[in-house]
Short mmCIF file of C-alpha atoms and ligand atoms in Angstrom, two decimals:
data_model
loop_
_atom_site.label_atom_id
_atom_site.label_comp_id
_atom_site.label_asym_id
_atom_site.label_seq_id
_atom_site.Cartn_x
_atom_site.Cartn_y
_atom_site.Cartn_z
CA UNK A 623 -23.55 3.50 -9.69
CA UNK A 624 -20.94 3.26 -12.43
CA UNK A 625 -16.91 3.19 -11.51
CA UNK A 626 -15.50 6.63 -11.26
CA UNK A 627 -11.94 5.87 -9.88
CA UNK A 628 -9.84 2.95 -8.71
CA UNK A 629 -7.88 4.02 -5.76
CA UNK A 630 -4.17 1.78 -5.12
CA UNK A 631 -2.19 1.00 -2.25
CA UNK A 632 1.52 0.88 -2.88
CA UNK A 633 2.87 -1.37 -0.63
CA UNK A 634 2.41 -4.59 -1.58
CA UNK A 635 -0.26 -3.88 -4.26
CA UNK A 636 1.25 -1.76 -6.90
CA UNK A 637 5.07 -4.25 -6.37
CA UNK A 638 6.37 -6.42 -3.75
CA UNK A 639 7.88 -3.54 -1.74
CA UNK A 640 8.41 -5.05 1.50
CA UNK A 641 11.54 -6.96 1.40
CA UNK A 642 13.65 -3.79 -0.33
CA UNK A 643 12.28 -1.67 2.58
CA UNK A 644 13.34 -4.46 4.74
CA UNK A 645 16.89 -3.98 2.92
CA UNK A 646 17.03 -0.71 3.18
CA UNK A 647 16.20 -0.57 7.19
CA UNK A 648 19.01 -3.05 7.50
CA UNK A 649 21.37 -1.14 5.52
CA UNK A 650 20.71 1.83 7.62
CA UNK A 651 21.14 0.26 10.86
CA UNK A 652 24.61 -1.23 9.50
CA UNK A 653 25.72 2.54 8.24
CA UNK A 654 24.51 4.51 11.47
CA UNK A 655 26.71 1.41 13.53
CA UNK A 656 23.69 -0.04 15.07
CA UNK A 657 23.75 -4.05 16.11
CA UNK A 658 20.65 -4.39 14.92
CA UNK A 659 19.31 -7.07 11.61
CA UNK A 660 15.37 -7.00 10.92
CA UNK A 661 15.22 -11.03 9.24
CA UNK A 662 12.09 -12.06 7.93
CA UNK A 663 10.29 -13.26 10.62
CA UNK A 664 10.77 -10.04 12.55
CA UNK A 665 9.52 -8.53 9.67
CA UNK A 666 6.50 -9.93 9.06
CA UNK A 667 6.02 -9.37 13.16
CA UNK A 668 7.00 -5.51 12.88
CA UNK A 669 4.61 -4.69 9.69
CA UNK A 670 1.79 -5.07 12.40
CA UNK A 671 2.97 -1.51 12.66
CA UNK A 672 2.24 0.34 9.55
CA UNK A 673 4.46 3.37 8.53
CA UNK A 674 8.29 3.15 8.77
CA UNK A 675 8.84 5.51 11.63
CA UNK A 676 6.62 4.21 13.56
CA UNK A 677 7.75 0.71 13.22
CA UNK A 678 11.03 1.39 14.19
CA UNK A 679 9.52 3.36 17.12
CA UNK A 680 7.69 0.17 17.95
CA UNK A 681 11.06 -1.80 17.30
CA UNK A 682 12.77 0.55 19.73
CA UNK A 683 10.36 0.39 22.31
CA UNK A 684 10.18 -3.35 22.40
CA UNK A 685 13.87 -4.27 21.48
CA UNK A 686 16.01 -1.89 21.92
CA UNK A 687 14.55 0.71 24.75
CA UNK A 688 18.47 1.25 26.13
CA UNK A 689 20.52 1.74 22.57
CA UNK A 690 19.53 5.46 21.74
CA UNK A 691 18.67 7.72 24.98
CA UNK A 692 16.02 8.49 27.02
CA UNK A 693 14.13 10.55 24.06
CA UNK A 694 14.73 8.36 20.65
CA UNK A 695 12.75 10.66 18.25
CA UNK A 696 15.57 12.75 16.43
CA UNK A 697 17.26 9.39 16.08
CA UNK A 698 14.13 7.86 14.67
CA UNK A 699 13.83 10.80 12.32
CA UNK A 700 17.29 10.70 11.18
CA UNK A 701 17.39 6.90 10.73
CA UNK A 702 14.41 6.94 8.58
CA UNK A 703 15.45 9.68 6.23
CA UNK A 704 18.37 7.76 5.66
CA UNK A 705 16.28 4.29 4.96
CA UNK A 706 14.07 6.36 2.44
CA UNK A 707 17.36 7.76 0.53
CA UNK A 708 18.61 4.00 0.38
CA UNK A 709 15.45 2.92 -0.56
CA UNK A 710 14.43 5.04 -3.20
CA UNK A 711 18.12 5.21 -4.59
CA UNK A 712 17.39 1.30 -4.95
CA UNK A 713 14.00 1.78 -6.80
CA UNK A 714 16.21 4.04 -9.25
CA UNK A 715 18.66 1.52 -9.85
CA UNK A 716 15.78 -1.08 -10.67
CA UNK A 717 14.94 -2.71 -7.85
CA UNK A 718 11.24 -2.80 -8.54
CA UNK A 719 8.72 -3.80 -10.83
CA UNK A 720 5.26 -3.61 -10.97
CA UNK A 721 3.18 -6.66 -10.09
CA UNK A 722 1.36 -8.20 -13.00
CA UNK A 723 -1.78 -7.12 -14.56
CA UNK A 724 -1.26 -3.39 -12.85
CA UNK A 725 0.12 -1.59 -15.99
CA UNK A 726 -2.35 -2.99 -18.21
CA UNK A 727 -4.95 -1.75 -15.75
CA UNK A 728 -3.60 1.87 -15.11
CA UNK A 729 -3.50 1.87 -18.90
CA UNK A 730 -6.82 0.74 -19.58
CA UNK A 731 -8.47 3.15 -17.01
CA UNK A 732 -7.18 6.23 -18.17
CA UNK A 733 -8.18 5.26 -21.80
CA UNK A 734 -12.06 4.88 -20.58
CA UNK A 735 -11.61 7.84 -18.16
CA UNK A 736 -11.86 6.29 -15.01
CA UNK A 737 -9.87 8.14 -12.56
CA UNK A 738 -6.66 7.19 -10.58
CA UNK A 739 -5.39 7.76 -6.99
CA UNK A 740 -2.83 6.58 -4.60
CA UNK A 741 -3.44 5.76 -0.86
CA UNK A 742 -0.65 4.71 0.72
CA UNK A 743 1.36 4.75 4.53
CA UNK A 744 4.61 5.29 2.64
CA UNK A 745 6.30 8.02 2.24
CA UNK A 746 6.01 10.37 -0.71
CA UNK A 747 9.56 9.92 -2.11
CA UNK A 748 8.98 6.05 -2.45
CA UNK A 749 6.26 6.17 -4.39
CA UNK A 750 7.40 8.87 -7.02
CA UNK A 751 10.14 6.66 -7.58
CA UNK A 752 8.07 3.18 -7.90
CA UNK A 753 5.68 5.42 -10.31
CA UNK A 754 8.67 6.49 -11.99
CA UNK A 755 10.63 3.16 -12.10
CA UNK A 756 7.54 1.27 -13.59
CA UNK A 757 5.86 3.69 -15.53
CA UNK A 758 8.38 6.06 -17.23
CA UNK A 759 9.27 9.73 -16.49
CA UNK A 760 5.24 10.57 -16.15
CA UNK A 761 4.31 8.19 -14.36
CA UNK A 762 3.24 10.67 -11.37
CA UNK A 763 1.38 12.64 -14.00
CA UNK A 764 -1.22 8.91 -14.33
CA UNK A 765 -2.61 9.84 -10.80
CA UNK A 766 -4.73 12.78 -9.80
CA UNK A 767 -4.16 12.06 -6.58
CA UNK A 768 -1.69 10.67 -4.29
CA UNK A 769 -2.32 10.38 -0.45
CA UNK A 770 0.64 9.12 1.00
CA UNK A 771 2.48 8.96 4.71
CA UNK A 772 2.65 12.11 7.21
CA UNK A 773 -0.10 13.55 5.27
CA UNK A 774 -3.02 12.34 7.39
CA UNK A 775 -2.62 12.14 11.34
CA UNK A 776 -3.58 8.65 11.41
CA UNK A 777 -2.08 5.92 9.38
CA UNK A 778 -3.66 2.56 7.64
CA UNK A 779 -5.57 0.98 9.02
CA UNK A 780 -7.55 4.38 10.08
CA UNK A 781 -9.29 5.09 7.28
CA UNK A 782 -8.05 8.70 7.09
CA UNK A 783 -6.21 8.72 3.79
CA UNK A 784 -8.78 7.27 1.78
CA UNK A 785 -10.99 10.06 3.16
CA UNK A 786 -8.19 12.23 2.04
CA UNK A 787 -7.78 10.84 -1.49
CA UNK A 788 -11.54 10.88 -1.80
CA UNK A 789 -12.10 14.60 -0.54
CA UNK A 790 -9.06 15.21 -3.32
CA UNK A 791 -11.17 13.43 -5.93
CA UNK A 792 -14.37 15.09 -4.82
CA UNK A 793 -16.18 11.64 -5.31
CA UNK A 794 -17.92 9.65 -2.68
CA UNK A 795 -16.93 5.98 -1.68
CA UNK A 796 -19.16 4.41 -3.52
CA UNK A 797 -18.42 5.22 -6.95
CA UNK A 798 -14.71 4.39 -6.46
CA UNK A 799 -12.78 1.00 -5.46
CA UNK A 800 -9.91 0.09 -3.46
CA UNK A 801 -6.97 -2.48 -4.40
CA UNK A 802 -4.89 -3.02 -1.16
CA UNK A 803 -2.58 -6.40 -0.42
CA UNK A 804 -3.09 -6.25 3.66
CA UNK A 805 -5.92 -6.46 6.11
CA UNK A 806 -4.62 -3.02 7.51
CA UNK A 807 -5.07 -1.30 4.41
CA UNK A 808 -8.73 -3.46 3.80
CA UNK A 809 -9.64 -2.22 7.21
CA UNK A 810 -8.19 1.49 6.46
CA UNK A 811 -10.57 1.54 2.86
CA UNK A 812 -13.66 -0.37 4.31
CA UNK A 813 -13.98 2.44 7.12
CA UNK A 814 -14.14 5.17 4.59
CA UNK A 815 -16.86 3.11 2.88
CA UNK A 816 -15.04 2.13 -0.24
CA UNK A 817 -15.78 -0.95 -2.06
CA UNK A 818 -12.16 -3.21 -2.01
CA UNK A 819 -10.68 -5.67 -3.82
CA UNK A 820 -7.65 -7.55 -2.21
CA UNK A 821 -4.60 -9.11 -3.69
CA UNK A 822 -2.31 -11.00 -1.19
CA UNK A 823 1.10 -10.37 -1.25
CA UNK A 824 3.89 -12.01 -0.03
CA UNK A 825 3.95 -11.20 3.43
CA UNK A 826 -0.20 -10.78 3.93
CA UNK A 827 -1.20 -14.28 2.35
CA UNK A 828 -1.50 -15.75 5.87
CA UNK A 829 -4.29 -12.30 6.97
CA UNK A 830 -7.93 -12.85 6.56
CA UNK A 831 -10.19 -10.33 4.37
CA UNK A 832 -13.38 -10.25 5.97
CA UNK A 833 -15.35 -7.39 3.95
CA UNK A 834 -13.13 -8.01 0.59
CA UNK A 835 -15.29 -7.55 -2.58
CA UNK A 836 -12.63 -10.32 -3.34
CA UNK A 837 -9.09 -11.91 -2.23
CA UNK A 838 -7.06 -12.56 -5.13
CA UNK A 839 -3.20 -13.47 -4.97
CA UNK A 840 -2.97 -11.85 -8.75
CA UNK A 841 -4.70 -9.44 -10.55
CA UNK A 842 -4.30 -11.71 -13.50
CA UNK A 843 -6.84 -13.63 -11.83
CA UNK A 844 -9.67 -10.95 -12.37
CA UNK A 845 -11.44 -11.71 -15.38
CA UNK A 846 -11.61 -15.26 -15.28
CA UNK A 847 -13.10 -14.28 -11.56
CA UNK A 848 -15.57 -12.08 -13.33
CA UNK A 849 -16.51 -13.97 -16.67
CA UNK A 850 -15.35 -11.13 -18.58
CA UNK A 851 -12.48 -10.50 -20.97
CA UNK A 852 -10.53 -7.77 -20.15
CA UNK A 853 -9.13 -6.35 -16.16
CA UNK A 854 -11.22 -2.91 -16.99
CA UNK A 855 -14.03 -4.61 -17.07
CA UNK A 856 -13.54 -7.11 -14.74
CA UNK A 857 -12.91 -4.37 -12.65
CA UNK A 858 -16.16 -2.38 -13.41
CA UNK A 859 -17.82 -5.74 -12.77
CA UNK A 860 -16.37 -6.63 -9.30
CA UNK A 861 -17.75 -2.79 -8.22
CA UNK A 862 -21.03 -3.38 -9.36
CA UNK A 863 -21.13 -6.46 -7.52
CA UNK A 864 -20.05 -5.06 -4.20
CA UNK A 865 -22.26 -2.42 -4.21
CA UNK A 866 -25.15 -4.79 -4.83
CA UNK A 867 -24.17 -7.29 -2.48
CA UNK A 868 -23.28 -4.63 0.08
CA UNK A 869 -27.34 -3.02 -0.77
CA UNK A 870 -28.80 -6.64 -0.39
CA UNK A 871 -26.39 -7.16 3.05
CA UNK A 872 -28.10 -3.52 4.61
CA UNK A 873 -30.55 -3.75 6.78
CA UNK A 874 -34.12 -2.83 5.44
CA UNK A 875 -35.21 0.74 5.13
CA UNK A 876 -38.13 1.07 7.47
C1 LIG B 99 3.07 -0.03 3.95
C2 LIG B 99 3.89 0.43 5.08
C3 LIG B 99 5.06 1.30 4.88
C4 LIG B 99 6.33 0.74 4.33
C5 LIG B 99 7.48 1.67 4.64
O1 LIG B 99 1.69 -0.17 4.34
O2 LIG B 99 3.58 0.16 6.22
O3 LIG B 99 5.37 1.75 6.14
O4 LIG B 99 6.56 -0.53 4.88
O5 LIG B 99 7.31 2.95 4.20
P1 LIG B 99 0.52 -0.04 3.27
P2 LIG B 99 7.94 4.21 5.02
O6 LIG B 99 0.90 -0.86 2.06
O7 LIG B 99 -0.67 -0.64 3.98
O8 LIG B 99 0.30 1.42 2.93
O9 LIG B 99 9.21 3.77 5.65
O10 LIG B 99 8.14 5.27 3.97
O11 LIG B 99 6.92 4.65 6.07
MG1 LIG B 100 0.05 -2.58 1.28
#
């Protein structure tokens, strides 16, 4: 079965998101008066919990039950509206840029008509503004699809918006592949059957891949991985090989 469309997560994947979200929580906290500093090692603990609301929910819960009432949900919601403003006011002033070998990849897909989606926990907002930042005006416009955040009831690692981004797409798993950075987002894209290649990022080098088509830590790494030339069809390779090691792995038809 030939590659019909490469589906990305953001987070990690596309750029090295995580410590300007981690800026932008702490930033919030500071303007809303709050004594509270996320540091790196917190960090890393608290993206167990994917989806910003519902890591500062978890945060809450486990640090700071007493700080905002008995109900802390309109707080929560207010809070993160204001981290996604900083945030995305930060990926407009050029925070951001794509990892490397992305571009060239986006580029090289559309050319042979392979298809593009997005399938992310973050919100919308963030990644119109990464697509933006790194790809010009249209950069939205170089996705068919993009599954992101509140959309689905159940975030990474269920594999809901995968299955959304594929029902968009109208293709099955198997003729598309995943690019994710964490094991939540491997586990999210292996449950809705989908082939996935994995490139560690900065705070997911230490997670382990089991079902990965591959672990990279760059998608400059690719070809030379796949004995071919160019990331298109290094790409195109890697797919073909999952699906024929995941046909030899099946269990025998009886
Ligand atoms: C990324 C996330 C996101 C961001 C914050 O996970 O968990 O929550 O950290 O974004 P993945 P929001 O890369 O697996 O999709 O604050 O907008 O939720
Ligand atoms: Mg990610």
């Amino acid at each position: 079965m030939n590659l019909k469309a490469i589906l990305f997560d953001v987070d990690g994947t596309l750029a090295e998101t995580e410590e300007l979200h981690r800026e932008a929580f702490n930033r919030t906290f500071q303007a809303a008066g709050l004594p509270w500093h996320w540091d790196r090692p917190l960090y890393g603990e608290l993206l167990a919990v994917t989806g910003g609301k519902e890591r500062l929910r978890h945060f809450i819960d486990s640090h700071a039950r007493s700080e905002l009432g008995a109900d802390p949900t309109p707080a929560i919601a207010r809070l993160h509206a204001a981290k996604t403003d900083t945030y995305t006011g930060l990926v407009e002033a050029g925070a951001l840029q794509f990892r490397p070998g992305f571009r060239e990849l986006i580029t090289a897909a559309r050319q042979a008509g392979i298809r593009l989606g997005i399938a992310t926990t973050t919100s919308l907002p963030n990644v119109s503004a990464l697509l933006r930042a790194a790809l010009g005006a249209e950069g939205e416009r170089c996705f068919e699809v993009i599954a992101a955040g509140d959309s689905v009831a159940r975030k990474k690692p269920a594999p809901d918006i995968y299955l959304s981004a594929l029902a968009q797409l109208g293709l099955g798993a198997q003729s598309c592949m995943a690019v994710e950075d964490s094991a939540a987002g491997l586990r999210s894209a292996r449950s809705a059957g989908i082939p996935t290649l994995v490139v560690r990022s900065a705070y997911t080098r230490h997670q382990s891949f089991e079902g990965a088509a591959l672990v990279l830590d760059s998608l400059e790494e690719l070809p030379s991985h796949m004995h071919v030339p160019s990331l298109l069809e290094a790409a195109q390779s890697l797919h073909t090989a999952a699906l024929s090691s995941s046909a030899s792995a099946a269990p025998a038809a009886h």
